[in-house]
mmCIF file of C-alpha atoms in Angstrom:
data_model
loop_
_atom_site.group_PDB
_atom_site.id
_atom_site.type_symbol
_atom_site.label_atom_id
_atom_site.label_comp_id
_atom_site.label_asym_id
_atom_site.label_seq_id
_atom_site.Cartn_x
_atom_site.Cartn_y
_atom_site.Cartn_z
ATOM 1 C CA UNK M 28 -5.808 -1.282 17.656
ATOM 2 C CA UNK M 29 -3.662 -3.004 15.094
ATOM 3 C CA UNK M 30 -1.108 -0.211 15.074
ATOM 4 C CA UNK M 31 -0.416 -0.671 18.868
ATOM 5 C CA UNK M 32 -0.157 -4.429 18.455
ATOM 6 C CA UNK M 33 2.310 -4.027 15.649
ATOM 7 C CA UNK M 34 4.397 -1.629 17.670
ATOM 8 C CA UNK M 35 4.545 -4.141 20.520
ATOM 9 C CA UNK M 36 5.498 -6.941 18.141
ATOM 10 C CA UNK M 37 8.447 -6.007 15.972
ATOM 11 C CA UNK M 38 9.839 -2.553 15.114
ATOM 12 C CA UNK M 39 12.748 -2.402 12.581
ATOM 13 C CA UNK M 40 14.375 0.705 11.100
ATOM 14 C CA UNK M 41 12.308 0.504 7.934
ATOM 15 C CA UNK M 42 9.026 -1.135 9.075
ATOM 16 C CA UNK M 43 6.709 -2.571 11.652
ATOM 17 C CA UNK M 44 5.660 -6.180 11.497
ATOM 18 C CA UNK M 45 3.350 -8.573 13.205
ATOM 19 C CA UNK M 46 3.447 -12.196 12.440
ATOM 20 C CA UNK M 47 0.078 -13.998 11.933
ATOM 21 C CA UNK M 48 -1.236 -17.495 11.939
ATOM 22 C CA UNK M 49 -3.007 -17.795 8.585
ATOM 23 C CA UNK M 50 -1.882 -17.629 4.940
ATOM 24 C CA UNK M 51 -2.590 -13.866 4.661
ATOM 25 C CA UNK M 52 0.026 -11.138 4.491
ATOM 26 C CA UNK M 53 -1.223 -7.571 4.409
ATOM 27 C CA UNK M 54 1.403 -5.092 3.190
ATOM 28 C CA UNK M 55 0.967 -1.380 3.727
ATOM 29 C CA UNK M 56 4.118 0.216 2.068
ATOM 30 C CA UNK M 57 2.843 3.823 2.005
ATOM 31 C CA UNK M 58 1.657 4.041 5.564
ATOM 32 C CA UNK M 59 4.837 5.651 6.887
ATOM 33 C CA UNK M 60 5.066 9.315 7.843
ATOM 34 C CA UNK M 61 8.504 9.568 9.380
ATOM 35 C CA UNK M 62 11.245 11.576 7.618
ATOM 36 C CA UNK M 63 14.826 11.576 9.045
ATOM 37 C CA UNK M 64 15.990 15.050 10.045
ATOM 38 C CA UNK M 65 18.837 15.148 7.523
ATOM 39 C CA UNK M 66 16.276 14.475 4.682
ATOM 40 C CA UNK M 67 13.596 16.835 6.169
ATOM 41 C CA UNK M 68 16.126 19.634 6.016
ATOM 42 C CA UNK M 69 16.375 19.251 2.217
ATOM 43 C CA UNK M 70 12.584 19.438 1.701
ATOM 44 C CA UNK M 71 10.224 22.288 1.045
ATOM 45 C CA UNK M 72 8.107 23.139 4.134
ATOM 46 C CA UNK M 73 4.887 21.779 2.618
ATOM 47 C CA UNK M 74 6.508 18.433 2.077
ATOM 48 C CA UNK M 75 6.636 17.799 5.836
ATOM 49 C CA UNK M 76 2.845 17.415 5.797
ATOM 50 C CA UNK M 77 3.546 14.112 3.862
ATOM 51 C CA UNK M 78 0.224 14.681 2.039
ATOM 52 C CA UNK M 79 0.626 11.639 -0.214
ATOM 53 C CA UNK M 80 0.567 9.174 2.678
ATOM 54 C CA UNK M 81 -1.874 6.254 2.571
ATOM 55 C CA UNK M 82 -3.405 7.615 5.831
ATOM 56 C CA UNK M 83 -4.933 5.440 8.611
ATOM 57 C CA UNK M 84 -4.907 2.065 6.798
ATOM 58 C CA UNK M 85 -3.566 0.394 9.914
ATOM 59 C CA UNK M 86 -6.826 1.549 11.597
ATOM 60 C CA UNK M 87 -9.099 0.628 8.634
ATOM 61 C CA UNK M 88 -7.596 -2.866 8.459
ATOM 62 C CA UNK M 89 -7.771 -3.520 12.166
ATOM 63 C CA UNK M 90 -9.878 -6.584 11.396
ATOM 64 C CA UNK M 91 -6.591 -8.207 10.274
ATOM 65 C CA UNK M 92 -6.054 -9.508 13.741
ATOM 66 C CA UNK M 93 -9.294 -11.469 13.726
ATOM 67 C CA UNK M 94 -8.194 -13.029 10.360
ATOM 68 C CA UNK M 95 -4.861 -14.078 11.838
ATOM 69 C CA UNK M 96 -3.004 -12.015 9.206
ATOM 70 C CA UNK M 97 0.623 -11.157 9.140
ATOM 71 C CA UNK M 98 0.913 -7.364 8.722
ATOM 72 C CA UNK M 99 3.930 -5.458 7.322
ATOM 73 C CA UNK M 100 3.741 -1.599 7.345
ATOM 74 C CA UNK M 101 6.337 1.009 6.473
ATOM 75 C CA UNK M 102 7.497 3.504 9.058
ATOM 76 C CA UNK M 103 9.006 6.049 6.691
ATOM 77 C CA UNK M 104 7.264 8.326 4.202
ATOM 78 C CA UNK M 105 7.231 7.414 0.442
ATOM 79 C CA UNK M 106 9.051 10.801 0.053
ATOM 80 C CA UNK M 107 12.152 9.162 1.416
ATOM 81 C CA UNK M 108 11.890 6.257 -0.999
ATOM 82 C CA UNK M 109 8.842 4.604 -2.582
ATOM 83 C CA UNK M 110 8.764 0.921 -1.507
ATOM 84 C CA UNK M 111 6.176 0.096 -4.242
ATOM 85 C CA UNK M 112 8.451 0.980 -7.065
ATOM 86 C CA UNK M 113 11.226 -1.209 -8.645
ATOM 87 C CA UNK M 114 14.689 -0.620 -7.275
ATOM 88 C CA UNK M 115 15.857 0.175 -10.800
ATOM 89 C CA UNK M 116 13.411 3.064 -11.002
ATOM 90 C CA UNK M 117 11.590 2.381 -14.261
ATOM 91 C CA UNK M 118 8.029 3.451 -14.671
ATOM 92 C CA UNK M 119 5.258 0.983 -13.982
ATOM 93 C CA UNK M 120 2.949 2.900 -16.319
ATOM 94 C CA UNK M 121 4.953 3.882 -19.385
ATOM 95 C CA UNK M 122 3.628 7.054 -20.996
ATOM 96 C CA UNK M 123 1.557 8.089 -18.010
ATOM 97 C CA UNK M 124 2.410 10.638 -15.319
ATOM 98 C CA UNK M 125 3.508 8.889 -12.140
ATOM 99 C CA UNK M 126 5.857 9.460 -9.153
ATOM 100 C CA UNK M 127 9.140 7.590 -9.028
ATOM 101 C CA UNK M 128 11.314 5.607 -6.640
ATOM 102 C CA UNK M 129 12.702 8.849 -5.200
ATOM 103 C CA UNK M 130 9.827 11.372 -5.623
ATOM 104 C CA UNK M 131 10.705 14.894 -6.440
ATOM 105 C CA UNK M 132 7.009 16.172 -6.660
ATOM 106 C CA UNK M 133 3.804 15.581 -4.788
ATOM 107 C CA UNK M 134 0.840 13.915 -6.530
ATOM 108 C CA UNK M 135 -0.445 17.421 -7.279
ATOM 109 C CA UNK M 136 2.946 18.408 -8.817
ATOM 110 C CA UNK M 137 4.347 20.591 -6.130
ATOM 111 C CA UNK M 138 8.199 20.292 -5.851
ATOM 112 C CA UNK M 139 9.442 18.441 -2.752
ATOM 113 C CA UNK M 140 13.064 19.501 -2.650
ATOM 114 C CA UNK M 141 14.651 22.915 -1.939
ATOM 115 C CA UNK M 142 17.246 22.205 -4.566
ATOM 116 C CA UNK M 143 14.666 21.251 -7.178
ATOM 117 C CA UNK M 144 16.580 18.045 -8.171
ATOM 118 C CA UNK M 145 16.197 15.600 -5.319
ATOM 119 C CA UNK M 146 18.819 13.264 -3.855
ATOM 120 C CA UNK M 147 22.151 12.608 -5.598
ATOM 121 C CA UNK M 148 23.347 9.105 -6.547
ATOM 122 C CA UNK M 149 25.085 8.249 -3.310
ATOM 123 C CA UNK M 150 22.068 9.360 -1.290
ATOM 124 C CA UNK M 151 19.699 7.302 -3.423
ATOM 125 C CA UNK M 152 21.907 4.212 -2.984
ATOM 126 C CA UNK M 153 21.929 4.814 0.789
ATOM 127 C CA UNK M 154 18.136 5.084 0.973
ATOM 128 C CA UNK M 155 17.662 1.970 -1.061
ATOM 129 C CA UNK M 156 19.834 -0.054 1.275
ATOM 130 C CA UNK M 157 18.442 1.458 4.460
ATOM 131 C CA UNK M 158 14.705 1.452 3.765
ATOM 132 C CA UNK M 159 13.763 -0.290 0.541
ATOM 133 C CA UNK M 160 15.745 -3.494 0.663
ATOM 134 C CA UNK M 161 14.754 -4.300 4.367
ATOM 135 C CA UNK M 162 11.090 -4.024 3.609
ATOM 136 C CA UNK M 163 11.285 -6.203 0.503
ATOM 137 C CA UNK M 164 13.486 -8.748 2.327
ATOM 138 C CA UNK M 165 10.839 -9.020 5.061
ATOM 139 C CA UNK M 166 8.152 -9.362 2.512
ATOM 140 C CA UNK M 167 10.018 -12.135 0.754
ATOM 141 C CA UNK M 168 10.828 -13.936 4.045
ATOM 142 C CA UNK M 169 7.296 -13.867 5.327
ATOM 143 C CA UNK M 170 5.877 -15.056 1.966
ATOM 144 C CA UNK M 171 8.310 -17.974 1.996
ATOM 145 C CA UNK M 172 7.434 -18.803 5.598
ATOM 146 C CA UNK M 173 3.733 -18.845 4.713
ATOM 147 C CA UNK M 174 4.221 -20.909 1.611
ATOM 148 C CA UNK M 175 6.242 -23.417 3.552
ATOM 149 C CA UNK M 176 3.472 -23.642 6.262
ATOM 150 C CA UNK M 177 0.258 -23.466 4.126
ATOM 151 C CA UNK M 178 1.337 -24.211 0.627
ATOM 152 C CA UNK M 179 -0.291 -20.956 -0.820
ATOM 153 C CA UNK M 180 -0.404 -17.322 0.263
ATOM 154 C CA UNK M 181 -2.587 -14.285 -0.205
ATOM 155 C CA UNK M 182 -0.542 -11.095 -0.379
ATOM 156 C CA UNK M 183 -2.988 -8.184 0.051
ATOM 157 C CA UNK M 184 -1.499 -4.794 -0.905
ATOM 158 C CA UNK M 185 -3.367 -2.080 1.033
ATOM 159 C CA UNK M 186 -3.343 1.416 -0.521
ATOM 160 C CA UNK M 187 -5.352 4.598 -0.638
ATOM 161 C CA UNK M 188 -5.266 7.871 -2.581
ATOM 162 C CA UNK M 189 -7.171 11.083 -3.071
ATOM 163 C CA UNK M 190 -10.041 10.443 -5.488
ATOM 164 C CA UNK M 191 -9.416 13.524 -7.686
ATOM 165 C CA UNK M 192 -5.775 14.172 -8.846
ATOM 166 C CA UNK M 193 -5.890 15.730 -12.285
ATOM 167 C CA UNK M 194 -2.134 15.451 -12.744
ATOM 168 C CA UNK M 195 -2.342 11.645 -12.447
ATOM 169 C CA UNK M 196 -5.692 10.683 -13.898
ATOM 170 C CA UNK M 197 -8.868 12.202 -15.420
ATOM 171 C CA UNK M 198 -12.063 12.727 -13.377
ATOM 172 C CA UNK M 199 -12.650 10.863 -10.173
ATOM 173 C CA UNK M 200 -11.438 7.382 -9.417
ATOM 174 C CA UNK M 201 -13.789 4.624 -8.601
ATOM 175 C CA UNK M 202 -14.017 4.134 -4.841
ATOM 176 C CA UNK M 203 -12.382 0.716 -4.922
ATOM 177 C CA UNK M 204 -9.670 -0.049 -7.401
ATOM 178 C CA UNK M 205 -8.557 -3.664 -7.569
ATOM 179 C CA UNK M 206 -5.248 -4.527 -9.363
ATOM 180 C CA UNK M 207 -3.961 -7.986 -10.311
ATOM 181 C CA UNK M 208 -1.451 -6.973 -13.005
ATOM 182 C CA UNK M 209 -4.127 -7.610 -15.589
ATOM 183 C CA UNK M 210 -4.729 -11.122 -14.173
ATOM 184 C CA UNK M 211 -1.136 -12.185 -13.901
ATOM 185 C CA UNK M 212 -0.627 -11.810 -10.069
ATOM 186 C CA UNK M 213 -3.325 -14.102 -8.797
ATOM 187 C CA UNK M 214 -5.515 -16.984 -9.866
ATOM 188 C CA UNK M 215 -8.653 -15.776 -11.587
ATOM 189 C CA UNK M 216 -10.820 -17.390 -9.038
ATOM 190 C CA UNK M 217 -9.432 -15.159 -6.346
ATOM 191 C CA UNK M 218 -10.437 -11.965 -8.184
ATOM 192 C CA UNK M 219 -13.740 -13.524 -9.072
ATOM 193 C CA UNK M 220 -14.426 -14.269 -5.343
ATOM 194 C CA UNK M 221 -13.622 -10.681 -4.456
ATOM 195 C CA UNK M 222 -15.886 -9.322 -7.165
ATOM 196 C CA UNK M 223 -18.605 -11.570 -6.033
ATOM 197 C CA UNK M 224 -18.748 -9.614 -2.726
ATOM 198 C CA UNK M 225 -19.295 -6.311 -4.412
ATOM 199 C CA UNK M 226 -22.836 -6.661 -5.831
ATOM 200 C CA UNK M 227 -24.712 -5.452 -2.901
ATOM 201 C CA UNK M 228 -22.741 -2.438 -1.572
ATOM 202 C CA UNK M 229 -22.770 1.340 -2.397
ATOM 203 C CA UNK M 230 -19.218 1.872 -3.661
ATOM 204 C CA UNK M 231 -18.059 2.068 -7.284
ATOM 205 C CA UNK M 232 -15.302 -0.301 -8.229
ATOM 206 C CA UNK M 233 -13.064 -1.414 -11.115
ATOM 207 C CA UNK M 234 -10.589 -4.230 -11.663
ATOM 208 C CA UNK M 235 -7.376 -3.467 -13.393
ATOM 209 C CA UNK M 236 -8.383 0.045 -14.394
ATOM 210 C CA UNK M 237 -6.054 3.043 -13.754
ATOM 211 C CA UNK M 238 -4.401 1.014 -11.087
ATOM 212 C CA UNK M 239 -3.251 -2.520 -11.973
ATOM 213 C CA UNK M 240 -0.985 -3.089 -8.981
ATOM 214 C CA UNK M 241 2.358 -1.638 -8.218
ATOM 215 C CA UNK M 242 5.761 -3.247 -8.082
ATOM 216 C CA UNK M 243 5.042 -5.386 -5.011
ATOM 217 C CA UNK M 244 1.905 -6.926 -6.479
ATOM 218 C CA UNK M 245 3.667 -7.466 -9.864
ATOM 219 C CA UNK M 246 6.912 -8.824 -8.547
ATOM 220 C CA UNK M 247 5.692 -11.074 -5.772
ATOM 221 C CA UNK M 248 2.401 -12.309 -7.354
ATOM 222 C CA UNK M 249 3.210 -15.715 -8.818
ATOM 223 C CA UNK M 250 -0.003 -17.824 -8.712
ATOM 224 C CA UNK M 251 1.801 -20.768 -10.350
ATOM 225 C CA UNK M 252 4.025 -20.748 -7.274
ATOM 226 C CA UNK M 253 1.289 -20.399 -4.841
ATOM 227 C CA UNK M 254 1.538 -16.583 -4.233
ATOM 228 C CA UNK M 255 -1.626 -14.683 -5.027
ATOM 229 C CA UNK M 256 -1.224 -10.903 -4.876
ATOM 230 C CA UNK M 257 -3.974 -8.340 -5.042
ATOM 231 C CA UNK M 258 -3.690 -4.531 -4.659
ATOM 232 C CA UNK M 259 -6.636 -2.524 -3.404
ATOM 233 C CA UNK M 260 -6.309 1.256 -4.039
ATOM 234 C CA UNK M 261 -9.182 2.999 -2.130
ATOM 235 C CA UNK M 262 -10.367 6.483 -2.609
ATOM 236 C CA UNK M 263 -9.625 8.166 0.723
ATOM 237 C CA UNK M 264 -13.052 9.849 0.549
ATOM 238 C CA UNK M 265 -14.534 6.503 1.507
ATOM 239 C CA UNK M 266 -13.065 6.666 4.966
ATOM 240 C CA UNK M 267 -11.272 10.083 5.791
ATOM 241 C CA UNK M 268 -10.917 13.658 4.857
ATOM 242 C CA UNK M 269 -8.709 14.033 1.821
ATOM 243 C CA UNK M 270 -7.232 17.333 2.784
ATOM 244 C CA UNK M 271 -5.116 18.425 5.734
ATOM 245 C CA UNK M 272 -5.244 17.527 8.556
ATOM 246 C CA UNK M 273 -6.342 14.227 6.982
ATOM 247 C CA UNK M 274 -8.706 13.225 9.712
ATOM 248 C CA UNK M 275 -10.072 9.691 9.998
ATOM 249 C CA UNK M 276 -13.864 9.724 9.627
ATOM 250 C CA UNK M 277 -15.472 6.860 11.640
ATOM 251 C CA UNK M 278 -18.853 7.823 10.207
ATOM 252 C CA UNK M 279 -17.492 6.897 6.732
ATOM 253 C CA UNK M 280 -14.997 4.331 7.750
ATOM 254 C CA UNK M 281 -17.562 2.183 9.601
ATOM 255 C CA UNK M 282 -19.510 1.803 6.361
ATOM 256 C CA UNK M 283 -16.613 0.844 4.103
ATOM 257 C CA UNK M 284 -14.614 -1.311 6.506
ATOM 258 C CA UNK M 285 -17.045 -4.258 6.322
ATOM 259 C CA UNK M 286 -16.885 -4.130 2.528
ATOM 260 C CA UNK M 287 -13.073 -4.339 2.604
ATOM 261 C CA UNK M 288 -13.150 -7.120 5.152
ATOM 262 C CA UNK M 289 -15.569 -9.237 3.000
ATOM 263 C CA UNK M 290 -13.263 -8.849 0.025
ATOM 264 C CA UNK M 291 -10.235 -10.005 2.060
ATOM 265 C CA UNK M 292 -12.132 -12.852 3.618
ATOM 266 C CA UNK M 293 -13.415 -14.078 0.214
ATOM 267 C CA UNK M 294 -9.932 -13.929 -1.289
ATOM 268 C CA UNK M 295 -8.365 -15.736 1.671
ATOM 269 C CA UNK M 296 -11.029 -18.489 1.605
ATOM 270 C CA UNK M 297 -10.429 -19.017 -2.094
ATOM 271 C CA UNK M 298 -6.658 -19.232 -1.623
ATOM 272 C CA UNK M 299 -7.115 -21.813 1.006
ATOM 273 C CA UNK M 300 -9.270 -23.903 -1.341
ATOM 274 C CA UNK M 301 -6.818 -23.722 -4.342
#
């Protein structure tokens, strides 16, 4: 399994990392479930279930090893600090309900902190330095290594979310939500290649709909500099149970995993040709 291989490769305080051999970097910034004891003591009991985790994506993406991908995955929960938000904390979707750099509510609107307000300024600064900056420094370093080696890089941002969250969006999300910062984070040919794989499969999809890519996609995606970033936000109902205990469903995952792999392969082949 990819998770075991990563654990054997490189464990850091903020992340796990496995270095690959191709111009593909898969980032999973919301995979983490750990919460340090001192922070856990400040949280409501329900928060310790870390319900807003991007569950099991290391397992769903275990084809990454066959692709020679580098894989970077968070160890700590987004409830500690959200690695896919800007360090300055501004909203990525102005005017829409979102969760912030230091979340104080779950996706469903339940308060996370016993004190109702969340971490104070010194604690926010500590979390930024301890967890957020190391992850982003590693992202940047690996992107630069791959650019130096191959000339161009595909950064694939792997995410998943419950498909129905009335607080965040209306109705049900499409099963597969591709984000390229409205076309700014990758060459158009890369997205076209991905879309070209989606004609003969059973899942609904959209490009640059409700999710256009988070901070990592927007910040690192610089196609003019050879860095092509794509975010895939999947409905968790395509591969797991969306409610506690958030079980992985092989009967579902075995159907959607080949679809995801075809998308990644098509994007990687296109980046190699650019």
